[in-house]
Short mmCIF file of C-alpha atoms in Angstrom, two decimals:
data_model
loop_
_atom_site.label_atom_id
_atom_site.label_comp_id
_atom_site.label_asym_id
_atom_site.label_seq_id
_atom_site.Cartn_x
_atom_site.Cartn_y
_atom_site.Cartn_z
CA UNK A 1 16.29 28.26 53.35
CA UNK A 2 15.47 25.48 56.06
CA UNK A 3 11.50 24.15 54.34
CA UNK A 4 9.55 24.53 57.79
CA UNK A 5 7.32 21.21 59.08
CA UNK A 6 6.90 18.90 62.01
CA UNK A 7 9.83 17.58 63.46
CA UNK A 8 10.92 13.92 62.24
CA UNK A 9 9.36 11.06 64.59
CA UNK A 10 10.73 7.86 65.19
CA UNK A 11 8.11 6.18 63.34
CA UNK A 12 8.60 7.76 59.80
CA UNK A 13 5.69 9.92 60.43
CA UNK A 14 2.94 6.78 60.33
CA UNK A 15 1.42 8.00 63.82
CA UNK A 16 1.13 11.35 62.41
CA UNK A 17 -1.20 10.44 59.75
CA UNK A 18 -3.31 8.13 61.32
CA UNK A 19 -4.09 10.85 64.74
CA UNK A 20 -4.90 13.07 61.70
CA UNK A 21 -7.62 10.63 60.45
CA UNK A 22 -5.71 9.74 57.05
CA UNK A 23 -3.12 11.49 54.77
CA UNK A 24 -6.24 13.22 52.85
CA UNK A 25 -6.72 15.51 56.57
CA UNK A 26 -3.01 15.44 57.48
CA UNK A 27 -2.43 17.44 54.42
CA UNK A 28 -5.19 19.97 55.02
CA UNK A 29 -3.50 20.14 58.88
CA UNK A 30 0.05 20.37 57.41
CA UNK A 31 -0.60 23.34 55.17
CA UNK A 32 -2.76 25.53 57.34
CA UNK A 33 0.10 25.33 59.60
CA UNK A 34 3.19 25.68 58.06
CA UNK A 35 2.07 27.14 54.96
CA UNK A 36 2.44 26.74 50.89
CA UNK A 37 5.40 24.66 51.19
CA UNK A 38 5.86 21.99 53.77
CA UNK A 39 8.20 19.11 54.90
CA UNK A 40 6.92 16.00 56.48
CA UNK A 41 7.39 12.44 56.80
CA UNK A 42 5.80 10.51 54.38
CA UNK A 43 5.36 6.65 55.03
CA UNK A 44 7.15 4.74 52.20
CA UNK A 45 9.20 7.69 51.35
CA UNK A 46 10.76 8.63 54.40
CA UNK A 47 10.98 12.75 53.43
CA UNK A 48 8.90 14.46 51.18
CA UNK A 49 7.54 18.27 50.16
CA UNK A 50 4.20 18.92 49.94
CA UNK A 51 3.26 22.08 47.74
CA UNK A 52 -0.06 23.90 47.87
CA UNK A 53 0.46 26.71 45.80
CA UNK A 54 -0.32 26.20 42.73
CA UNK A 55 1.60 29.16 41.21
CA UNK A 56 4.61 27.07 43.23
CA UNK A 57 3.22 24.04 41.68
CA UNK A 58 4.22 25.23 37.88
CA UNK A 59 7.91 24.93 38.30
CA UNK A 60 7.03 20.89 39.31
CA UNK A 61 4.90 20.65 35.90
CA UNK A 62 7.15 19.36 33.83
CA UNK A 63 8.69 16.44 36.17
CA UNK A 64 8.29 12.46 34.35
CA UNK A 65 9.01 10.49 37.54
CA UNK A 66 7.38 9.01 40.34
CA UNK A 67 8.52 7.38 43.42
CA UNK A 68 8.48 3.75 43.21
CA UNK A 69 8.08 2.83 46.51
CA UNK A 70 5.14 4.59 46.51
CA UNK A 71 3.20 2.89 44.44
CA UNK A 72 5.28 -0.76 44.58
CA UNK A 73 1.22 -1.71 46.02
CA UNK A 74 0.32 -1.96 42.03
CA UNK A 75 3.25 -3.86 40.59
CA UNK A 76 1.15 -7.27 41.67
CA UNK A 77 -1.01 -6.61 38.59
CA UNK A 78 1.19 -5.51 35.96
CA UNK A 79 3.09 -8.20 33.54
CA UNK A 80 5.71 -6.38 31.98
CA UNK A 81 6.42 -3.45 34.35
CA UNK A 82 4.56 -1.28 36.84
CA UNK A 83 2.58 1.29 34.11
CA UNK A 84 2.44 3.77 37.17
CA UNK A 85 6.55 4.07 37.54
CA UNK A 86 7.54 3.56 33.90
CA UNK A 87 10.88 5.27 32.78
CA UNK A 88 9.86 8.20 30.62
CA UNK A 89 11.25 6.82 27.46
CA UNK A 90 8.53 3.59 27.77
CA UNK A 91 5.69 6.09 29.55
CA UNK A 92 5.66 8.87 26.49
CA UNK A 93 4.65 6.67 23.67
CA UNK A 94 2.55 4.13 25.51
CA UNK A 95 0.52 7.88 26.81
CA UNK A 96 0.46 8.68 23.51
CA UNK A 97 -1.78 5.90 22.45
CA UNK A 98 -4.00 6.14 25.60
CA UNK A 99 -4.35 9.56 24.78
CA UNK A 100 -5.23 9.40 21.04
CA UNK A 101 -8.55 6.88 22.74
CA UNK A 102 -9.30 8.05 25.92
CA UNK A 103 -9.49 11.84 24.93
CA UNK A 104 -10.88 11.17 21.41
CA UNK A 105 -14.46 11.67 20.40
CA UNK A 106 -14.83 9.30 18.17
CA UNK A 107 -14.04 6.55 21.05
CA UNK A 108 -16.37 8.42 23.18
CA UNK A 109 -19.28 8.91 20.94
CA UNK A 110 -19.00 5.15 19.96
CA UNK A 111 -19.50 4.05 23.23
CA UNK A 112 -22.03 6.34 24.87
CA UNK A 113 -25.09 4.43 23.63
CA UNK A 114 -23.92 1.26 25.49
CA UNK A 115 -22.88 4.01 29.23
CA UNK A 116 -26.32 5.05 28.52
CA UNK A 117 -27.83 1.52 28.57
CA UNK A 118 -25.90 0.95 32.10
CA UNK A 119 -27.11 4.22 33.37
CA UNK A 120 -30.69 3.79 32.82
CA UNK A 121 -30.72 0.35 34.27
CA UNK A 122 -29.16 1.79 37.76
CA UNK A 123 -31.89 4.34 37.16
CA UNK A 124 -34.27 1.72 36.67
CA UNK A 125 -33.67 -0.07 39.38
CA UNK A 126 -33.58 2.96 41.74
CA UNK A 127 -36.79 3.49 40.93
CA UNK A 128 -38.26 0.07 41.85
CA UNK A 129 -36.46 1.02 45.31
CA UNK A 130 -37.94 4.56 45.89
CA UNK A 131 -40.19 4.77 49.20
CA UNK A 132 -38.55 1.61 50.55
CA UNK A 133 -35.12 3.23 51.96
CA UNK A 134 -32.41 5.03 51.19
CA UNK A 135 -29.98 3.70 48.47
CA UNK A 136 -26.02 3.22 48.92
CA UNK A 137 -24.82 5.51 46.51
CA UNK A 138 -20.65 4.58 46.44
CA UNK A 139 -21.80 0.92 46.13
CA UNK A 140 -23.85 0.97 43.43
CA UNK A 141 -22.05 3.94 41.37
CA UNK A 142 -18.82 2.57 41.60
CA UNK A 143 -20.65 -1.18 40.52
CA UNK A 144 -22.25 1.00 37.59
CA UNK A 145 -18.45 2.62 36.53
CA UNK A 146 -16.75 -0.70 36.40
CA UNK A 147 -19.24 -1.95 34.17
CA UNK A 148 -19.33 1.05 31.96
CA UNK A 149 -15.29 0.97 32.04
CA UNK A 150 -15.16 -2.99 31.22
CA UNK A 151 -17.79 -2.46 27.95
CA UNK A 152 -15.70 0.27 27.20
CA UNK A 153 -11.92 -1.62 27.36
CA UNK A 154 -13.41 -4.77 26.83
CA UNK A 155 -15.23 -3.41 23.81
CA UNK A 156 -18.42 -5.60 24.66
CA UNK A 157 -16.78 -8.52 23.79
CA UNK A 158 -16.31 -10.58 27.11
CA UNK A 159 -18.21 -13.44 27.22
CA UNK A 160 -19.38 -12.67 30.47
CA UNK A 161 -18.96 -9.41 31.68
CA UNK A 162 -20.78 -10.13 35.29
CA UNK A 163 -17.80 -12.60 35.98
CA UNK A 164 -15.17 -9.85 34.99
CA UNK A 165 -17.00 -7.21 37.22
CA UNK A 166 -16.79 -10.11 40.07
CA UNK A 167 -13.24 -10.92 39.37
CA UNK A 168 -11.62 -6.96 39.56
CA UNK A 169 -13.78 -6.84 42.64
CA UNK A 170 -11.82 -9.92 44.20
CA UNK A 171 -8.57 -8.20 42.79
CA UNK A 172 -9.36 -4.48 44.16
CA UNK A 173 -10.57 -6.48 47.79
CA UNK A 174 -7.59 -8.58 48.20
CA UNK A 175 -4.61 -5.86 46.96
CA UNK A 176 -6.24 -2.81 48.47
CA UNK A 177 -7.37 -4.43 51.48
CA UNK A 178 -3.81 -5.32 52.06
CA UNK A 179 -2.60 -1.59 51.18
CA UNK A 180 -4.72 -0.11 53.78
CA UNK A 181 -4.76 -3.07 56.01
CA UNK A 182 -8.97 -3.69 55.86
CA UNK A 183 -10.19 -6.97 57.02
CA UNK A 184 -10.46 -9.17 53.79
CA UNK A 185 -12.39 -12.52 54.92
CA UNK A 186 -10.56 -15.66 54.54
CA UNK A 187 -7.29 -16.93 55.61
CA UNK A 188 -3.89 -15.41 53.79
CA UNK A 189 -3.41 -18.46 51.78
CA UNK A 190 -7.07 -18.44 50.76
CA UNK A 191 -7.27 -14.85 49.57
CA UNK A 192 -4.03 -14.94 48.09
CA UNK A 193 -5.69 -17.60 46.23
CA UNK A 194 -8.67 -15.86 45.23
CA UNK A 195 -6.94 -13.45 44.00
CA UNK A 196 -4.94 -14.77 42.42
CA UNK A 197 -7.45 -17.17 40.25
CA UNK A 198 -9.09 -14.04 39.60
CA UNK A 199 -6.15 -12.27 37.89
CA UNK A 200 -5.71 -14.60 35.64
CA UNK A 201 -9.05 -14.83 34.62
CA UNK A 202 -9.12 -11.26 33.85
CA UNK A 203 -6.29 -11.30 31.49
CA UNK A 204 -7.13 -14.28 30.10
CA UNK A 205 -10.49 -12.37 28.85
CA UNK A 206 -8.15 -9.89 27.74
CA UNK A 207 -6.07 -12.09 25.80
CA UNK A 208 -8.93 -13.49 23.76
CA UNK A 209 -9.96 -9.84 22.98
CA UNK A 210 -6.68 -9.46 22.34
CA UNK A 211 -6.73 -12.51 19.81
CA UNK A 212 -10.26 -11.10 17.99
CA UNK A 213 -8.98 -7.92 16.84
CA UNK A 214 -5.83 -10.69 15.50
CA UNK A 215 -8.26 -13.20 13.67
CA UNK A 216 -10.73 -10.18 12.88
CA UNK A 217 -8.27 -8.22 11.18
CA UNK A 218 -9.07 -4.82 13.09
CA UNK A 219 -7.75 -2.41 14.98
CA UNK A 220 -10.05 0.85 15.44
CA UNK A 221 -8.27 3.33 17.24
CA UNK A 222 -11.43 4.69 18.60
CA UNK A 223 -11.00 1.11 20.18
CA UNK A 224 -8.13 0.72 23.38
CA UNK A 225 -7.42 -2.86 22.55
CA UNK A 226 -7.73 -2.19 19.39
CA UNK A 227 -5.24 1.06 19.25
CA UNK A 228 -2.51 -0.77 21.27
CA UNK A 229 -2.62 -3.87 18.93
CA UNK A 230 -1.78 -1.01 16.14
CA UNK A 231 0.60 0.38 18.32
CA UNK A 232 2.62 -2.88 18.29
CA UNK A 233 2.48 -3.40 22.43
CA UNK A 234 2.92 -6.53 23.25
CA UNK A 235 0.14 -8.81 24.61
CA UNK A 236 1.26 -8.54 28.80
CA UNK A 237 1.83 -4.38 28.21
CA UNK A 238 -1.88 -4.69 26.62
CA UNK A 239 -3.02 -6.64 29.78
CA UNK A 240 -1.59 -4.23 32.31
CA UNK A 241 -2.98 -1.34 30.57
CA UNK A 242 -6.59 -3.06 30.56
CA UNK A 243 -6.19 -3.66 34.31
CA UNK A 244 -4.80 -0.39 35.45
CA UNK A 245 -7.42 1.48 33.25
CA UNK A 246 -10.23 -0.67 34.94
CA UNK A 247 -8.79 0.47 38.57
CA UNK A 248 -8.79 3.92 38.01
CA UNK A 249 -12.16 4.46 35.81
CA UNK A 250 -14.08 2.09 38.54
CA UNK A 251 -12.92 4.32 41.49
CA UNK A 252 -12.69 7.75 40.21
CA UNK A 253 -15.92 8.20 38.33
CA UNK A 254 -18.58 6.48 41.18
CA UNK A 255 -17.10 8.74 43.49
CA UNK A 256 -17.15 11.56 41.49
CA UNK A 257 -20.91 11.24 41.07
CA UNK A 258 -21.36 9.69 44.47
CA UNK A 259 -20.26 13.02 46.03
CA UNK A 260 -21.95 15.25 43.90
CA UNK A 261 -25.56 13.74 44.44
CA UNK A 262 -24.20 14.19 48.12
CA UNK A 263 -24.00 17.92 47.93
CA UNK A 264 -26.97 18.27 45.48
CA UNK A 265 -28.85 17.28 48.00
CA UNK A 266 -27.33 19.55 50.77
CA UNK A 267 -27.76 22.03 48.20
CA UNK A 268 -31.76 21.64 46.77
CA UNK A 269 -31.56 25.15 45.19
CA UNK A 270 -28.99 23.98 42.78
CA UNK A 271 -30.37 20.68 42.84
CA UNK A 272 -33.32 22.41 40.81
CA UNK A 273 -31.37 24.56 38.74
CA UNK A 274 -29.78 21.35 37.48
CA UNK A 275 -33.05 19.99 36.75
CA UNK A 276 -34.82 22.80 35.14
CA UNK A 277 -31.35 22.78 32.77
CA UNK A 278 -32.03 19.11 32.13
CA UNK A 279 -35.93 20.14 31.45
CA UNK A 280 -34.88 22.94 28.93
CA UNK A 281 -31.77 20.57 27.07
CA UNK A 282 -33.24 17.32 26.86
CA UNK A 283 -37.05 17.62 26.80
CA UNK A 284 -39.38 14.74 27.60
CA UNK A 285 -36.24 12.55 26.54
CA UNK A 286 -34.88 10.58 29.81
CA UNK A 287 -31.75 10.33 28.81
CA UNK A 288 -29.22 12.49 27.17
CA UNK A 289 -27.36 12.12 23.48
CA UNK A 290 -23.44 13.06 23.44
CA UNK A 291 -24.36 16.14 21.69
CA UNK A 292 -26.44 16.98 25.03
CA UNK A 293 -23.52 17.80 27.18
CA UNK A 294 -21.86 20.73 25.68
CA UNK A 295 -25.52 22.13 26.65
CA UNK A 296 -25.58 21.00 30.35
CA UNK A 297 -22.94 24.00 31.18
CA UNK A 298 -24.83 24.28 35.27
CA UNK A 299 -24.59 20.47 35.72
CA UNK A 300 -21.00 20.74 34.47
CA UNK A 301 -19.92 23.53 36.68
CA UNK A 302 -21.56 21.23 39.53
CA UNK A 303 -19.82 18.59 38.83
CA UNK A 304 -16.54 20.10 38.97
CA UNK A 305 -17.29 22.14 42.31
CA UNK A 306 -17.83 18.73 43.97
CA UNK A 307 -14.49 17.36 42.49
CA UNK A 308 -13.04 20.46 44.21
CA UNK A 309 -14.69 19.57 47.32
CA UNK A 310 -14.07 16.39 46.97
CA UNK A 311 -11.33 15.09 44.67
CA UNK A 312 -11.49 11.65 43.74
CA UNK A 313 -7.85 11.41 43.68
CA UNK A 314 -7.18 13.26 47.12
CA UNK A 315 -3.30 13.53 45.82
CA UNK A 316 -0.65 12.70 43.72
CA UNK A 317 3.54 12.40 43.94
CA UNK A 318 6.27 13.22 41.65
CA UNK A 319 10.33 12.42 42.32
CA UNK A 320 12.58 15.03 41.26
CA UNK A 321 15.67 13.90 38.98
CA UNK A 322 17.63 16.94 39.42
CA UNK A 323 17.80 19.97 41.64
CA UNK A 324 14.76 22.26 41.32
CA UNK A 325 13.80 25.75 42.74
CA UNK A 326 10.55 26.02 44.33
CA UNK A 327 10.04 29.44 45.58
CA UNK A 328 12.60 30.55 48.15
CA UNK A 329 13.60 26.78 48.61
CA UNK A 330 15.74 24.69 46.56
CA UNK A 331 14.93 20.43 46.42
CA UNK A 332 17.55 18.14 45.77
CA UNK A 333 17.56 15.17 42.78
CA UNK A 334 15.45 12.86 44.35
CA UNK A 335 13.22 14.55 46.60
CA UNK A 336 9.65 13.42 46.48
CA UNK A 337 6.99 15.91 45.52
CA UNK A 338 3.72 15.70 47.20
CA UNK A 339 0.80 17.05 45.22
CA UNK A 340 -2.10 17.53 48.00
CA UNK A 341 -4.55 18.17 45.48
CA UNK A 342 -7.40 18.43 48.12
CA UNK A 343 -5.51 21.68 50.08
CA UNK A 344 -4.83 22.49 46.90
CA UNK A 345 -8.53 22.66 46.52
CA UNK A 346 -8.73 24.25 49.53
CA UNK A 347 -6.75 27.14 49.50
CA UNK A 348 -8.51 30.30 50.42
CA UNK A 349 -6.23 32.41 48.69
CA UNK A 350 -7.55 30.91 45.40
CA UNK A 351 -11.14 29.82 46.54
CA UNK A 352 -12.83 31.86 48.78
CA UNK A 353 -14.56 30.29 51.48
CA UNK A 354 -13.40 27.05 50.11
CA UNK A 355 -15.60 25.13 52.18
CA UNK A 356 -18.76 26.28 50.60
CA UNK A 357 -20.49 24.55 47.84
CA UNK A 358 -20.50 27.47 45.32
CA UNK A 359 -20.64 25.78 41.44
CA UNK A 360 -20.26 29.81 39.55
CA UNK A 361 -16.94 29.66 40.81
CA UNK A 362 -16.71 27.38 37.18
CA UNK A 363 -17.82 29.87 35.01
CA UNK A 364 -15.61 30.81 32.08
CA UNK A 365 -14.77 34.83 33.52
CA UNK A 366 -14.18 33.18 37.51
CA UNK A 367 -11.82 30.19 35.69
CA UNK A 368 -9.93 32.80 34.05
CA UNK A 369 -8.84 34.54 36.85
CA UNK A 370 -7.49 31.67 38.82
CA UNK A 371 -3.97 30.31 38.46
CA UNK A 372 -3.41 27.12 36.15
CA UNK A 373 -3.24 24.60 38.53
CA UNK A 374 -5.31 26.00 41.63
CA UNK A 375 -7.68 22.89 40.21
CA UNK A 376 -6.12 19.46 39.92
CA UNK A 377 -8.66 16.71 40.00
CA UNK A 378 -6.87 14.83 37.38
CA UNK A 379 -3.27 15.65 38.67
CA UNK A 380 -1.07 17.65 36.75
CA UNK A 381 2.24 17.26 33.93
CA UNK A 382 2.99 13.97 32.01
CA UNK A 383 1.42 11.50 34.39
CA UNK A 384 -1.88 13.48 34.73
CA UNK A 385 -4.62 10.97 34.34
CA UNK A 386 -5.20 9.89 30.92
CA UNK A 387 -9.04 9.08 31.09
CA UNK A 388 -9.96 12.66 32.25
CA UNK A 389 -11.56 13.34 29.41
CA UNK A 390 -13.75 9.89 29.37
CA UNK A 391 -14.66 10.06 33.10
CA UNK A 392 -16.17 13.62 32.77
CA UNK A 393 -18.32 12.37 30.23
CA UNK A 394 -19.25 8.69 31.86
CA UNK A 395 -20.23 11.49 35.04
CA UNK A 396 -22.11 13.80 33.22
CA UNK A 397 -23.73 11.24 31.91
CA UNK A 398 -24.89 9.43 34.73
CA UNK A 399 -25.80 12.55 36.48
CA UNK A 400 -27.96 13.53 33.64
CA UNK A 401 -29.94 10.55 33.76
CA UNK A 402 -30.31 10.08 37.53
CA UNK A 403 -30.73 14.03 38.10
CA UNK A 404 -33.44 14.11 35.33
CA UNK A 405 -35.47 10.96 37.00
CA UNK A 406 -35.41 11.73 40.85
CA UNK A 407 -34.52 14.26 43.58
CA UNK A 408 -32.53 13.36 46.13
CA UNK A 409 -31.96 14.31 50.21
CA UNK A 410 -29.98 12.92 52.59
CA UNK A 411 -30.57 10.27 54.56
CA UNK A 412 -32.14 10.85 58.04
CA UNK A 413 -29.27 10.16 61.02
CA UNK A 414 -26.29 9.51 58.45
CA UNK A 415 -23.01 10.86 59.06
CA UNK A 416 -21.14 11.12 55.64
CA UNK A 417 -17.02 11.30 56.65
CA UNK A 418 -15.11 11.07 53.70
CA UNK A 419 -11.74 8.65 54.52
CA UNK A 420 -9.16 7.69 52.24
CA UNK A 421 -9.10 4.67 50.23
CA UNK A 422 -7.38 4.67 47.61
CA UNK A 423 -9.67 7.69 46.21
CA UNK A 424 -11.87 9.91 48.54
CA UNK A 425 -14.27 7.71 49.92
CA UNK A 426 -16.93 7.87 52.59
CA UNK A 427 -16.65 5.58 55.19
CA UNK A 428 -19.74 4.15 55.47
CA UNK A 429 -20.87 5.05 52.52
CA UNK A 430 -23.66 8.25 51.08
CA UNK A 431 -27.03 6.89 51.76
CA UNK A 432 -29.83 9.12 50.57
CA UNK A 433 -33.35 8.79 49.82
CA UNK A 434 -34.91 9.36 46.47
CA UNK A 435 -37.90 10.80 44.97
CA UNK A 436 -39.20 10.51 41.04
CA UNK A 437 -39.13 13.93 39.85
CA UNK A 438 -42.36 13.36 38.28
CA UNK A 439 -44.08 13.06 41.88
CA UNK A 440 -42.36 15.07 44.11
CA UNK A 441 -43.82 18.27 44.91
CA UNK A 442 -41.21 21.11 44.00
CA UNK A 443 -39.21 22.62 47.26
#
């Protein structure tokens, strides 16, 4: 059976997308009007099938592949192979050890004093701008997760971790301004340059990381550096994993947070629910100990209704290496697999009203009688997101202490349009205004 979609245009489906405002809404068009299962043009794959079913979506669970050309954009930062398209045989073990950090405890209770440190000083400085304007919340929450993500892969131990946040930045501007063709100031030569220069300053801080856990002796494998030194990866695999580690953490976890302060404060009913849960779990205490977080079960379920609303990672792609049955259709070796997590998200037979901000729809009894994989925020199979695990706690975190300290409401005039960039951002930004709990008078 024939998969139904648009017909093929000459393009390869580019002016498709970009009438539709981005892939992220193309998707959400796609699927509400051809259905589950969809064919479309997909630029830098020429064909591919989108699936938003997610009972469909079990039978493409187990695939190991993705499409090169797809993400060829990261290869500029990677030494010894591009970590998002290695060849299962390199990918398993090298997951392994990412895994045996980035979802351990020990790793994360060893670094939550320092996230908690970070957090307070955003918090902190917040405050000294309350009654003076709204604040920017993707700029400064995505500033606060790369610093939290360098202490964390960098261990503390970069000499100065204000010129590593600068350098990424010069990285992300120059290789995902190119990707998604925004202006980058400078001529070519110069920002090739720049960037450039600031590679190699990155993995030179690696390196000497690298060469203190040598000299030192140590290898804690509640440690990443540490764990891949044990692991015997060799020093340019230990830089790439450092920098693609650092892209992912610094994008997914400030929006995450970004866009649930958003809807908290669309939402001030569960706004205070959250706080009175923070009153009851942590106290006079301003900030939360790992232990806390288990107890924060409202402020989790929040959290996880906004990354259904609003998935960081608006979707994902797999490549089939041999023929698969999907339903009533079969897909040829080599046929990409689009994962649209956000229609995913958005499927009414799973969600009801999806476009309503409803966090019960995490409790345990409504989880239970959903399908596996009708929530994806972290993508699904073997090349689901490694960090998942860290990220929920770096955003729990951070909306623990910024939830406990002030209230917040939108901005006057804004218009919030999310656009995609990489992850699910907002255009032009969230700007809201904030209030110190301790002054506000209650709704």
């Amino acid at each position: 059976m024939r998969i139904p979609g648009p017909e093929p245009r000459p393009d390869g489906g580019v002016g498709a997308v970009a009438a539709a405002g981005g892939l992220h809404t193309y998707q959400l068009r796609l699927h509400a009007e051809y259905g589950p299962v969809v064919r479309f043009q997909l630029p830098g794959a020429e064909t591919a099938v989108s699936v938003a079913d997610p009972v469909l979506l079990e039978a493409t669970a187990h695939i190991d592949k993705r499409p090169e050309r797809l993400f060829a954009f990261l290869a500029p930062l990677c030494e010894a192979g591009n970590l998002q398209v290695l060849p299962a045989e390199e990918h398993t073990p090298w997951r392994r050890v990412l895994l045996s950090v980035l979802a351990g405890r020990p790793s994360h209770e060893r670094h939550f004093e320092r996230f908690t440190a970070l957090a307070a000083g955003l918090a902190d400085h917040w405050g000294e701008q309350a009654g003076h304007g709204p604040v920017a919340l993707q700029k400064d929450l995505t500033a606060l997760s790369l610093r939290m993500i360098c202490a964390y892969a960098l261990e503390g131990e970069a000499a100065d971790p204000e010129g590593v946040v600068t350098a990424f930045e010069a990285v992300l501007t120059e290789y995902l301004g190119q990707l998604y063709q925004v202006p980058v100031p400078g001529t070519e030569e110069e920002r090739t340059e720049r960037a450039a220069r600031a590679l190699a300053y990155l993995r030179a801080t690696v390196d000497r990381v690298v060469a203190a856990h040598h000299s030192g002796g140590r290898a804690d494998r509640s440690d990443l550096i540490g764990a891949l030194v044990e692991a015997g990866e060799r020093p340019a695999r230990i830089r790439d994993t450092v920098m693609v580690t650092l892209l992912a953490a610094h994008h997914t976890t400030g929006v995450a947070v970004s866009w649930t302060l958003h809807l908290l404060g669309r939402h001030p009913e569960a706004a205070e629910r959250v706080a009175a849960e923070l009153d009851r779990v942590l106290g006079d205490r301003a900030v939360p100990e790992y232990a806390d977080l288990r107890h924060l079960t409202y402020l989790d379920m929040v959290l996880k209704e906004a990354m259904r609303l609003y998935p960081p990672g608006p979707y994902g792609a797999r490549e089939t290496t041999e023929p698969l049955v999907l339903g009533d259709y079969e897909l040829p070796a080599g046929t990409t697999v689009f994962y649209p997590f956000w229609a995913v998200h958005m499927n009414p037979d799973h969600w009801p009203e999806p476009e309503k901000f409803v966090p019960e729809r995490f409790t345990p009894q409504e989880v239970a009688g959903r399908p596996r994989l009708a929530y994806i925020p972290f993508g699904i199979g073997p090349r689901s997101c490694e960090g998942a695990q860290l990220a929920m706690v770096e955003a729990e975190l951070v909306l623990a202490v910024l939830l406990k300290r002030f209230r917040f409401r939108p901005a006057p005039g804004h218009r919030v349009t999310p656009v995609e960039r990489f992850v699910l951002w907002a255009r032009d930004d969230i700007h809201m205004l904030l209030t110190p709990r301790d002054t506000a008078p209650r709704a």
